[in-house]
GROMACS .gro file of C-alpha atoms in nm:
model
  208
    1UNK     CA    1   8.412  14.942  11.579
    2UNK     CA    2   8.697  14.883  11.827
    3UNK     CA    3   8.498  14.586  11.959
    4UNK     CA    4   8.578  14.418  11.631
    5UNK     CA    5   8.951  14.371  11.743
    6UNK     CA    6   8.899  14.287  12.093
    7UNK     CA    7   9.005  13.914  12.066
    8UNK     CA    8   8.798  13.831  12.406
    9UNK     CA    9   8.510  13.913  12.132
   10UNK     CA   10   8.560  13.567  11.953
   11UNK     CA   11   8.442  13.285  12.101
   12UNK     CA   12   8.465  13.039  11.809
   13UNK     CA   13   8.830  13.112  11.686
   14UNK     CA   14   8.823  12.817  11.418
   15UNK     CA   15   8.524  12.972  11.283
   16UNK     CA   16   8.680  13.311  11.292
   17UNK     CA   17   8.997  13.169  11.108
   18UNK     CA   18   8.799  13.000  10.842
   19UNK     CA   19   8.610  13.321  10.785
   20UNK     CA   20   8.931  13.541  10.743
   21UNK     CA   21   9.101  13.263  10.511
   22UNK     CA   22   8.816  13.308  10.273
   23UNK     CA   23   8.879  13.696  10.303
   24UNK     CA   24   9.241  13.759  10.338
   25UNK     CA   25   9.167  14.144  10.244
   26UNK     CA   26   9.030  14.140  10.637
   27UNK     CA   27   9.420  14.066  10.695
   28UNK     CA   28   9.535  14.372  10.487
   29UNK     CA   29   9.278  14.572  10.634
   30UNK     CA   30   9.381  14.494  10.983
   31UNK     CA   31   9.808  14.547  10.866
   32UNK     CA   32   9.701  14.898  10.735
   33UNK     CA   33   9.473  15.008  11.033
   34UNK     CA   34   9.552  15.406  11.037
   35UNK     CA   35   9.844  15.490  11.317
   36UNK     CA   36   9.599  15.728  11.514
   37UNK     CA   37   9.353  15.390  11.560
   38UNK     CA   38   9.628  15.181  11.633
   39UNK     CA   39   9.740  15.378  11.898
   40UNK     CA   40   9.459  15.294  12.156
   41UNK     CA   41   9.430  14.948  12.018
   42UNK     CA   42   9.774  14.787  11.947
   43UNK     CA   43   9.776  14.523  12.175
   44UNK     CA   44   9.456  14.387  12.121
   45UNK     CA   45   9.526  14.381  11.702
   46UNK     CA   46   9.864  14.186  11.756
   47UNK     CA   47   9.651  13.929  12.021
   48UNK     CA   48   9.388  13.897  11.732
   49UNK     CA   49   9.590  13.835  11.439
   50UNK     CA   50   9.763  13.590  11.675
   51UNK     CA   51   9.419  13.399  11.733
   52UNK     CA   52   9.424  13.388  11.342
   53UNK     CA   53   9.731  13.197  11.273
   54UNK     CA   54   9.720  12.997  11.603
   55UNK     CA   55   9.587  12.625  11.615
   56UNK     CA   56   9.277  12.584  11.687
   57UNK     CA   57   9.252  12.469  12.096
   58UNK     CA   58   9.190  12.032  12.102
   59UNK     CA   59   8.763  11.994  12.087
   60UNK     CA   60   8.616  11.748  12.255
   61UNK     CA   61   8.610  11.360  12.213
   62UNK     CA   62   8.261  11.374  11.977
   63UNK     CA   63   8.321  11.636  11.808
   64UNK     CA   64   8.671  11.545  11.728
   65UNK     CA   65   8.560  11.200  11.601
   66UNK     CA   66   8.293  11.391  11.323
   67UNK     CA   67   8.602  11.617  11.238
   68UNK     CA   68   8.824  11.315  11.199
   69UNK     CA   69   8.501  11.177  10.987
   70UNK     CA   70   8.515  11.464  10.855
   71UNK     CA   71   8.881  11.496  10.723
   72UNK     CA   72   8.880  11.132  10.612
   73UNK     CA   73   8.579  11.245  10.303
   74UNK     CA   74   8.786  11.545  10.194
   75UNK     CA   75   9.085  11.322  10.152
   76UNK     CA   76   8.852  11.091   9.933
   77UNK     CA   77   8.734  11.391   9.723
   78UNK     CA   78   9.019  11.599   9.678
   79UNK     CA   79   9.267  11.301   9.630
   80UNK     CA   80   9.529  11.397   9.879
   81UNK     CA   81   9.552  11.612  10.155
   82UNK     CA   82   9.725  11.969  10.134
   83UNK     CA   83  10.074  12.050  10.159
   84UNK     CA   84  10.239  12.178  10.445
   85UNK     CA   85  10.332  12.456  10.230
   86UNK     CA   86  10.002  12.545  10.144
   87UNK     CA   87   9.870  12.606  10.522
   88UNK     CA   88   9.710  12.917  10.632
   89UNK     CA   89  10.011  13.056  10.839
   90UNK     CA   90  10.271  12.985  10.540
   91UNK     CA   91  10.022  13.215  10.277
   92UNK     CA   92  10.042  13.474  10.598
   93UNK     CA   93  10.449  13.450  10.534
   94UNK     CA   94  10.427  13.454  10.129
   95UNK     CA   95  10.622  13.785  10.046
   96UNK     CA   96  10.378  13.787   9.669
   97UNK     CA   97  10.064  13.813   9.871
   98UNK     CA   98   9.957  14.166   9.990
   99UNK     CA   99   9.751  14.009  10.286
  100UNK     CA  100  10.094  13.878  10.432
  101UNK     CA  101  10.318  14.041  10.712
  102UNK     CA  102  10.626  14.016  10.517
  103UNK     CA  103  10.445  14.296  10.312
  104UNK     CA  104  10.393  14.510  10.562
  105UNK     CA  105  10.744  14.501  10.741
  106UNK     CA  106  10.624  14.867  10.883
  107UNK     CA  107  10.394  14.687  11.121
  108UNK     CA  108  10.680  14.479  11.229
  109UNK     CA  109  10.894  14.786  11.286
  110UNK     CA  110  10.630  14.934  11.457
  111UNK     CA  111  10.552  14.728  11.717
  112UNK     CA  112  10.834  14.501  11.741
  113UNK     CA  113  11.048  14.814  11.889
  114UNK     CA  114  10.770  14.993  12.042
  115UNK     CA  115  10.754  15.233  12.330
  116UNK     CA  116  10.534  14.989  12.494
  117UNK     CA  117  10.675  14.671  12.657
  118UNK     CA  118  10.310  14.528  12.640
  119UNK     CA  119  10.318  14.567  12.280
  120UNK     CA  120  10.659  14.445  12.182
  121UNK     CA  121  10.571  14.147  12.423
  122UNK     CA  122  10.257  14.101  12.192
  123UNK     CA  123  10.434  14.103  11.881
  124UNK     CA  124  10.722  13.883  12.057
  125UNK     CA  125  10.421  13.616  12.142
  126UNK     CA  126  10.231  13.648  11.746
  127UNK     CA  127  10.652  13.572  11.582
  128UNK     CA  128  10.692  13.283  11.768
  129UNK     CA  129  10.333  13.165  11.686
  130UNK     CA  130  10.387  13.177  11.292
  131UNK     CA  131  10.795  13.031  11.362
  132UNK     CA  132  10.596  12.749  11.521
  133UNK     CA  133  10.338  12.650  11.256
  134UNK     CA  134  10.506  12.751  10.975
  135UNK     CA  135  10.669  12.517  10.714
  136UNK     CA  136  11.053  12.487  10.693
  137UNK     CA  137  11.055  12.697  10.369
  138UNK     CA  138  10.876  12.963  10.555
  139UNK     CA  139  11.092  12.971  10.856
  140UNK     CA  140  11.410  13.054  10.650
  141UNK     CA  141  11.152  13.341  10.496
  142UNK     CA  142  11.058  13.440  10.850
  143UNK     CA  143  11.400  13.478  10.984
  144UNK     CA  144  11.539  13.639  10.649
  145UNK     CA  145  11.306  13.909  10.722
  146UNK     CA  146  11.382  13.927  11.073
  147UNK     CA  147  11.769  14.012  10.970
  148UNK     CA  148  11.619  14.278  10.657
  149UNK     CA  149  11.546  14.496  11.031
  150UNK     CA  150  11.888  14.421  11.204
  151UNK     CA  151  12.058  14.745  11.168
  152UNK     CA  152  11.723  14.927  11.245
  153UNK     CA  153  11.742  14.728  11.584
  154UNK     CA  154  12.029  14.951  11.700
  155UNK     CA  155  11.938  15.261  11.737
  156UNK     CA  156  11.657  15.146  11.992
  157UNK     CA  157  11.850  15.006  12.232
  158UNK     CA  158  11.636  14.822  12.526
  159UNK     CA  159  11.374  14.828  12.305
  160UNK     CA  160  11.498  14.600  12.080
  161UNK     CA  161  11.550  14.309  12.317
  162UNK     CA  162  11.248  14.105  12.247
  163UNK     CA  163  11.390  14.141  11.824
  164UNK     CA  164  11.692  14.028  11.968
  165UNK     CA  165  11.531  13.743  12.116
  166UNK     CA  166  11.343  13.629  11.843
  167UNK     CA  167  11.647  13.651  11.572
  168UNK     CA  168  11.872  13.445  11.773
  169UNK     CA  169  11.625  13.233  11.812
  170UNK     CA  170  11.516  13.164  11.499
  171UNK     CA  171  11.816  13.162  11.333
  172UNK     CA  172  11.962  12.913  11.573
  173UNK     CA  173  11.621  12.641  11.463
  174UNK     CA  174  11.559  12.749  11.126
  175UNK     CA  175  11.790  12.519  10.831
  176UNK     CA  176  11.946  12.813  10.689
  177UNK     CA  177  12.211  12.762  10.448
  178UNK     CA  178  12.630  12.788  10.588
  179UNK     CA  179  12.688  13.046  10.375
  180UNK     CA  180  12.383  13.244  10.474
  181UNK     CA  181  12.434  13.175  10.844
  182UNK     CA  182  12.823  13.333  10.792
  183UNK     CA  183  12.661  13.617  10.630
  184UNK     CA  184  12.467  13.712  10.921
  185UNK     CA  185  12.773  13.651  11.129
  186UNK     CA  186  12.960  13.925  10.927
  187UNK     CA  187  12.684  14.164  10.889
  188UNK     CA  188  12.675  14.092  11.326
  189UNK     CA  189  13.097  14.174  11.386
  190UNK     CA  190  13.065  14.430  11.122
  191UNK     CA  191  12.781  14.618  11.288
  192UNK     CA  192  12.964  14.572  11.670
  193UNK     CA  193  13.304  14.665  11.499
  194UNK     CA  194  13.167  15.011  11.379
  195UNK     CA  195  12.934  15.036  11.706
  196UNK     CA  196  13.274  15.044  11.882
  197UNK     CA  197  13.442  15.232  11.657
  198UNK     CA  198  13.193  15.520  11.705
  199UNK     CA  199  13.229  15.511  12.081
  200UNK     CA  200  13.560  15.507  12.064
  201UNK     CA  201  13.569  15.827  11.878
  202UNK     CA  202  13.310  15.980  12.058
  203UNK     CA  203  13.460  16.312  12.221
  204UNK     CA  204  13.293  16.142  12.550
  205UNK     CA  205  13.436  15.827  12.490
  206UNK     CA  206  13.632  15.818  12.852
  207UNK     CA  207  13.271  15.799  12.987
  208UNK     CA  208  13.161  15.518  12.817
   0.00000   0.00000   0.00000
């Protein structure tokens, strides 16, 4: 059964991504794999969601002249084409849907401050695939959730670098509101300032 999450296993990853948008339950299944299975295959889950959300690579000249053929009669038929907003990645962002990884902010957690550098590399690499593809709307979401995590970032200390990569990031490219950005900026000296504090305090604190 392991196989099934080895993304070497998919050759055809537009098919594959067509196939899970018609059964986003696959999604939930694969957010609420059991700890003790995720354990020997972490990596290779975070590398196959990843595959999900990611473009599908350029095909070749004749085959992307029928899909351009092909595009043209669904714009006839349906009228107009979709919305940015209504892309596969943004529904993978959408908070309301229980297939989406802003509803399962334990997998985040979980391997965005893992033990394993692999693994928090993996996640690191699936973030910045959604923040890419993503609508606008959806990268405010994105990095809103990011920050919901911040003050569980501190207590892992080196682990929490590639989080710390991503949030600046993100918050630095997404259009978040002034008063949202100054929020974070508070939240930020507020954390540091009681960080400080603590150490300070601490009966070692002439070590540190």
């Amino acid at each position: 059964m392991l196989k099934l999450f080895n993304p070497k296993n998919i050759k055809r990853p537009g098919s594959w991504q067509k196939f899970v948008e018609s059964r986003p339950h696959i999604i939930e299944l694969i957010l609420n794999l059991p700890s003790n299975m995720m354990e020997c295959c972490n990596k290779d889950v975070i590398k196959l969601l990843e595959v999900i959300v990611s473009p599908v690579a350029p095909a070749t000249q004749k085959s992307r002249k029928q899909s351009e053929c092909e595009k043209r009669k669904r714009s006839k038929s349906q009228g107009s084409a979709r919305s940015t907003s209504d892309n596969f990645v943004d529904k993978f962002l959408d908070a309301k849907r229980s297939c989406s990884l802003i509803a399962h902010p334990q997998f985040v957690r979980k391997n965005l401050f893992s033990e394993s550098e692999s693994i928090r590399w993996a996640m690191h690499s699936l973030m910045k695939t959604l923040f890419a593809d993503c609508s606008d709307a959806k990268k405010c979401v994105l990095v809103n959730f990011l920050w919901t995590i911040f003050n569980d970032s501190i207590r892992f200390g080196q682990r929490a670098i590639q989080y710390t990569d991503l949030l600046g990031f993100f918050t630095i490219k997404s259009n978040m509101p002034p008063a949202t950005l100054k929020g974070y900026g508070d939240l930020v000296a507020k954390t540091l300032n009681s960080q400080l504090t603590q150490l300070s305090t601490h009966s070692n604190s002439l070590l540190y």
